[in-house]
JSON list of C-alpha atoms in Angstrom, two decimals:
[
{"chain": "A", "resi": 1, "resn": "MET", "atom": "CA", "xyz": [-0.09, 0.01, 0.09]},
{"chain": "A", "resi": 2, "resn": "SER", "atom": "CA", "xyz": [1.22, 3.37, -0.86]},
{"chain": "A", "resi": 3, "resn": "LEU", "atom": "CA", "xyz": [0.00, 5.67, 2.02]},
{"chain": "A", "resi": 4, "resn": "LEU", "atom": "CA", "xyz": [0.65, 9.44, 1.87]},
{"chain": "A", "resi": 5, "resn": "PHE", "atom": "CA", "xyz": [0.18, 11.12, 5.31]},
{"chain": "A", "resi": 6, "resn": "VAL", "atom": "CA", "xyz": [-1.89, 14.24, 4.32]},
{"chain": "A", "resi": 7, "resn": "GLY", "atom": "CA", "xyz": [-2.76, 15.40, 7.90]},
{"chain": "A", "resi": 8, "resn": "ILE", "atom": "CA", "xyz": [-3.90, 15.31, 11.54]},
{"chain": "A", "resi": 9, "resn": "ASP", "atom": "CA", "xyz": [-6.49, 17.29, 13.46]},
{"chain": "A", "resi": 10, "resn": "PRO", "atom": "CA", "xyz": [-4.87, 20.62, 14.19]},
{"chain": "A", "resi": 11, "resn": "ASN", "atom": "CA", "xyz": [-6.35, 20.67, 17.46]},
{"chain": "A", "resi": 12, "resn": "THR", "atom": "CA", "xyz": [-5.05, 17.00, 18.38]},
{"chain": "A", "resi": 13, "resn": "GLY", "atom": "CA", "xyz": [-3.87, 16.60, 21.86]},
{"chain": "A", "resi": 14, "resn": "ASP", "atom": "CA", "xyz": [-1.85, 13.42, 23.04]},
{"chain": "A", "resi": 15, "resn": "HIS", "atom": "CA", "xyz": [-4.52, 10.93, 22.78]},
{"chain": "A", "resi": 16, "resn": "GLU", "atom": "CA", "xyz": [-7.17, 11.94, 19.96]},
{"chain": "A", "resi": 17, "resn": "SER", "atom": "CA", "xyz": [-6.03, 12.07, 16.62]},
{"chain": "A", "resi": 18, "resn": "PRO", "atom": "CA", "xyz": [-8.56, 12.32, 13.47]},
{"chain": "A", "resi": 19, "resn": "THR", "atom": "CA", "xyz": [-5.91, 11.51, 10.77]},
{"chain": "A", "resi": 20, "resn": "VAL", "atom": "CA", "xyz": [-6.24, 11.76, 6.84]},
{"chain": "A", "resi": 21, "resn": "TRP", "atom": "CA", "xyz": [-4.17, 9.52, 4.64]},
{"chain": "A", "resi": 22, "resn": "ALA", "atom": "CA", "xyz": [-4.36, 9.07, 0.64]},
{"chain": "A", "resi": 23, "resn": "ASP", "atom": "CA", "xyz": [-3.96, 5.63, -0.79]},
{"chain": "A", "resi": 24, "resn": "LEU", "atom": "CA", "xyz": [-2.15, 6.41, -3.89]},
{"chain": "A", "resi": 25, "resn": "GLU", "atom": "CA", "xyz": [-2.01, 2.98, -5.18]},
{"chain": "A", "resi": 26, "resn": "ASN", "atom": "CA", "xyz": [-5.74, 2.10, -4.70]},
{"chain": "A", "resi": 27, "resn": "HIS", "atom": "CA", "xyz": [-6.86, 5.56, -5.25]},
{"chain": "A", "resi": 28, "resn": "GLU", "atom": "CA", "xyz": [-8.92, 5.82, -1.96]},
{"chain": "A", "resi": 29, "resn": "LEU", "atom": "CA", "xyz": [-9.05, 7.96, 1.13]},
{"chain": "A", "resi": 30, "resn": "VAL", "atom": "CA", "xyz": [-7.94, 6.68, 4.50]},
{"chain": "A", "resi": 31, "resn": "LEU", "atom": "CA", "xyz": [-9.64, 8.33, 7.31]},
{"chain": "A", "resi": 32, "resn": "GLN", "atom": "CA", "xyz": [-9.16, 7.80, 11.07]},
{"chain": "A", "resi": 33, "resn": "GLY", "atom": "CA", "xyz": [-11.74, 9.45, 13.05]},
{"chain": "A", "resi": 34, "resn": "TRP", "atom": "CA", "xyz": [-13.82, 9.42, 16.24]},
{"chain": "A", "resi": 35, "resn": "LYS", "atom": "CA", "xyz": [-16.32, 6.83, 16.86]},
{"chain": "A", "resi": 36, "resn": "PRO", "atom": "CA", "xyz": [-19.96, 8.01, 16.62]},
{"chain": "A", "resi": 37, "resn": "SER", "atom": "CA", "xyz": [-22.24, 7.91, 19.82]},
{"chain": "A", "resi": 38, "resn": "PRO", "atom": "CA", "xyz": [-24.72, 4.79, 19.60]},
{"chain": "A", "resi": 39, "resn": "GLU", "atom": "CA", "xyz": [-27.51, 7.23, 18.76]},
{"chain": "A", "resi": 40, "resn": "LEU", "atom": "CA", "xyz": [-25.67, 8.69, 15.76]},
{"chain": "A", "resi": 41, "resn": "GLU", "atom": "CA", "xyz": [-24.65, 5.24, 14.33]},
{"chain": "A", "resi": 42, "resn": "ALA", "atom": "CA", "xyz": [-28.24, 3.90, 15.02]},
{"chain": "A", "resi": 43, "resn": "GLU", "atom": "CA", "xyz": [-29.54, 7.00, 12.93]},
{"chain": "A", "resi": 44, "resn": "CYS", "atom": "CA", "xyz": [-27.10, 6.47, 10.22]},
{"chain": "A", "resi": 45, "resn": "ALA", "atom": "CA", "xyz": [-27.89, 2.71, 10.07]},
{"chain": "A", "resi": 46, "resn": "ALA", "atom": "CA", "xyz": [-31.81, 3.37, 9.82]},
{"chain": "A", "resi": 47, "resn": "LEU", "atom": "CA", "xyz": [-31.60, 5.65, 6.81]},
{"chain": "A", "resi": 48, "resn": "GLU", "atom": "CA", "xyz": [-33.40, 4.36, 3.76]},
{"chain": "A", "resi": 49, "resn": "LEU", "atom": "CA", "xyz": [-31.36, 5.83, 0.74]},
{"chain": "A", "resi": 50, "resn": "PRO", "atom": "CA", "xyz": [-31.50, 5.02, -2.95]},
{"chain": "A", "resi": 51, "resn": "GLY", "atom": "CA", "xyz": [-28.70, 2.37, -3.79]},
{"chain": "A", "resi": 52, "resn": "HIS", "atom": "CA", "xyz": [-27.92, 2.21, -0.07]},
{"chain": "A", "resi": 53, "resn": "ALA", "atom": "CA", "xyz": [-29.21, -0.82, 2.25]},
{"chain": "A", "resi": 54, "resn": "VAL", "atom": "CA", "xyz": [-30.47, -0.22, 5.53]},
{"chain": "A", "resi": 55, "resn": "GLY", "atom": "CA", "xyz": [-27.95, -0.87, 8.15]},
{"chain": "A", "resi": 56, "resn": "ILE", "atom": "CA", "xyz": [-24.23, -0.88, 8.19]},
{"chain": "A", "resi": 57, "resn": "PRO", "atom": "CA", "xyz": [-22.24, -3.86, 6.74]},
{"chain": "A", "resi": 58, "resn": "ASP", "atom": "CA", "xyz": [-19.59, -5.50, 9.09]},
{"chain": "A", "resi": 59, "resn": "THR", "atom": "CA", "xyz": [-16.94, -4.38, 6.37]},
{"chain": "A", "resi": 60, "resn": "GLU", "atom": "CA", "xyz": [-17.80, -0.56, 6.89]},
{"chain": "A", "resi": 61, "resn": "ALA", "atom": "CA", "xyz": [-17.93, 2.02, 9.88]},
{"chain": "A", "resi": 62, "resn": "VAL", "atom": "CA", "xyz": [-19.25, 5.36, 10.41]},
{"chain": "A", "resi": 63, "resn": "ILE", "atom": "CA", "xyz": [-16.64, 7.93, 11.92]},
{"chain": "A", "resi": 64, "resn": "ARG", "atom": "CA", "xyz": [-16.66, 11.51, 12.75]},
{"chain": "A", "resi": 65, "resn": "ILE", "atom": "CA", "xyz": [-14.21, 14.01, 11.28]},
{"chain": "A", "resi": 66, "resn": "PRO", "atom": "CA", "xyz": [-14.31, 17.65, 12.70]},
{"chain": "A", "resi": 67, "resn": "ALA", "atom": "CA", "xyz": [-15.10, 20.37, 9.82]},
{"chain": "A", "resi": 68, "resn": "ARG", "atom": "CA", "xyz": [-11.71, 21.97, 10.74]},
{"chain": "A", "resi": 69, "resn": "MET", "atom": "CA", "xyz": [-10.24, 19.19, 8.56]},
{"chain": "A", "resi": 70, "resn": "VAL", "atom": "CA", "xyz": [-12.09, 19.92, 5.57]},
{"chain": "A", "resi": 71, "resn": "ASP", "atom": "CA", "xyz": [-8.97, 21.38, 3.72]},
{"chain": "A", "resi": 72, "resn": "THR", "atom": "CA", "xyz": [-6.91, 18.42, 4.85]},
{"chain": "A", "resi": 73, "resn": "ILE", "atom": "CA", "xyz": [-9.62, 16.04, 3.23]},
{"chain": "A", "resi": 74, "resn": "ARG", "atom": "CA", "xyz": [-9.44, 18.34, 0.06]},
{"chain": "A", "resi": 75, "resn": "GLU", "atom": "CA", "xyz": [-5.79, 17.94, -0.23]},
{"chain": "A", "resi": 76, "resn": "ALA", "atom": "CA", "xyz": [-6.08, 14.23, 0.12]},
{"chain": "A", "resi": 77, "resn": "CYS", "atom": "CA", "xyz": [-8.93, 14.03, -2.56]},
{"chain": "A", "resi": 78, "resn": "ASP", "atom": "CA", "xyz": [-6.57, 16.06, -4.69]},
{"chain": "A", "resi": 79, "resn": "ALA", "atom": "CA", "xyz": [-3.83, 13.58, -4.15]},
{"chain": "A", "resi": 80, "resn": "VAL", "atom": "CA", "xyz": [-5.83, 10.52, -4.89]},
{"chain": "A", "resi": 81, "resn": "GLU", "atom": "CA", "xyz": [-7.28, 12.15, -7.94]},
{"chain": "A", "resi": 82, "resn": "ARG", "atom": "CA", "xyz": [-3.82, 13.00, -9.21]},
{"chain": "A", "resi": 83, "resn": "ALA", "atom": "CA", "xyz": [-2.77, 9.30, -8.77]},
{"chain": "A", "resi": 84, "resn": "ALA", "atom": "CA", "xyz": [-5.81, 8.02, -10.55]},
{"chain": "A", "resi": 85, "resn": "ALA", "atom": "CA", "xyz": [-5.20, 10.44, -13.35]},
{"chain": "A", "resi": 86, "resn": "LYS", "atom": "CA", "xyz": [-1.72, 8.62, -14.12]},
{"chain": "A", "resi": 87, "resn": "LEU", "atom": "CA", "xyz": [-3.48, 5.33, -14.96]},
{"chain": "A", "resi": 88, "resn": "PRO", "atom": "CA", "xyz": [-3.24, 4.43, -18.71]}
]
């Protein structure tokens, strides 16, 4: 895996660390965030949306990322997009 560290929550203390990486090989964002409250996770799981089954598959997770990290996420999106554009 070719992970590019993009950034960490600027308000991170010693223990909590929402983090963003760009996986340049698989052209994906990799995010570490806070776990949702049981209520938020249940609300997400209960949503019925087109193309989205009710529930959260065992292979997926709901995470929370602070709004102050939007620029970091944009930077990761740009890195992944540039890597994908290099494909034949």
